[in-house]
XYZ file of C-alpha atoms in Angstrom:
104
model
C 115.507 180.286 -66.283
C 113.929 183.171 -64.367
C 114.131 183.099 -60.590
C 110.785 182.608 -58.840
C 109.704 185.729 -56.950
C 109.520 185.407 -53.182
C 106.805 187.619 -51.639
C 108.152 190.733 -49.897
C 107.266 193.377 -47.367
C 108.773 196.860 -47.071
C 110.446 197.473 -43.727
C 112.442 200.386 -42.305
C 113.227 202.139 -39.046
C 111.161 205.020 -37.718
C 113.396 208.072 -37.951
C 112.444 209.561 -34.576
C 111.612 206.532 -32.422
C 114.046 204.075 -33.986
C 111.422 201.315 -33.997
C 111.215 198.785 -36.793
C 108.221 199.674 -38.943
C 106.383 198.008 -41.817
C 104.493 199.467 -44.771
C 100.752 198.688 -44.725
C 98.197 198.204 -47.509
C 97.353 201.913 -47.292
C 101.000 203.095 -47.425
C 100.922 203.938 -43.734
C 103.385 202.409 -41.271
C 102.873 199.960 -38.421
C 105.129 198.485 -35.752
C 103.592 195.035 -36.309
C 104.875 192.647 -38.976
C 101.525 190.878 -39.354
C 99.937 194.194 -40.452
C 102.440 194.687 -43.299
C 101.395 194.660 -46.936
C 102.646 191.510 -48.669
C 103.828 192.239 -52.206
C 103.391 189.246 -54.482
C 105.246 190.526 -57.558
C 108.555 192.271 -58.146
C 107.157 195.360 -59.868
C 104.719 196.303 -57.104
C 107.335 195.503 -54.430
C 109.827 197.881 -56.071
C 107.116 200.558 -56.356
C 106.324 200.194 -52.639
C 110.008 200.485 -51.816
C 110.326 203.593 -54.008
C 107.421 205.215 -52.132
C 109.168 204.417 -48.845
C 112.456 205.928 -50.030
C 110.651 209.230 -50.664
C 109.590 209.467 -46.994
C 112.931 210.735 -45.676
C 111.174 212.811 -43.005
C 109.571 209.683 -41.481
C 111.903 206.708 -41.906
C 115.400 205.493 -42.651
C 116.892 202.333 -44.131
C 113.899 201.010 -46.075
C 114.365 197.668 -47.811
C 112.450 194.660 -49.097
C 112.341 191.617 -46.843
C 111.184 188.131 -47.784
C 107.926 187.076 -46.154
C 105.223 184.456 -46.501
C 101.579 184.082 -45.614
C 101.281 182.379 -42.251
C 98.634 180.003 -40.977
C 96.537 182.992 -39.859
C 96.599 184.481 -43.383
C 98.926 187.307 -42.288
C 102.529 187.947 -43.380
C 105.238 186.340 -41.303
C 109.034 186.525 -41.572
C 110.998 183.971 -43.559
C 114.509 184.666 -42.248
C 115.819 184.716 -38.690
C 116.956 188.358 -38.973
C 113.444 189.537 -39.772
C 111.886 187.377 -37.061
C 114.379 188.876 -34.599
C 113.514 192.429 -35.716
C 109.819 191.815 -34.944
C 110.681 191.503 -31.255
C 112.235 194.947 -30.930
C 115.360 195.978 -29.033
C 117.046 193.209 -27.085
C 119.112 195.345 -24.736
C 116.459 195.486 -21.992
C 113.852 192.967 -20.930
C 110.973 195.422 -20.725
C 111.724 197.744 -23.618
C 109.983 198.583 -26.878
C 107.817 195.864 -28.395
C 108.976 193.418 -25.747
C 106.991 195.304 -23.132
C 103.831 194.772 -25.221
C 104.183 191.002 -25.505
C 104.287 188.515 -22.660
C 106.943 185.803 -22.530
C 109.090 187.072 -25.390
């Protein structure tokens, strides 16, 4: 029996800034998980990942992460690790994405 595909997003780290980034619908990159493109089949997810792997001048460590459509119709993380990565570095209270969001 074939395993059911879980929707995915492509995520990586920005090579220069170190920030977690997400591939968008237009193959650009965003710092915000909810702006990521949600791949709903394995073939297109692998193609998106292959495009990311060719951008060695922009990013490092690209991989597919499980995601789902949230109540707002936007992708949201499935696993704790990915939810944690959306909040940015945790070594300072007012650093990275945490400085953009109140009460993180």
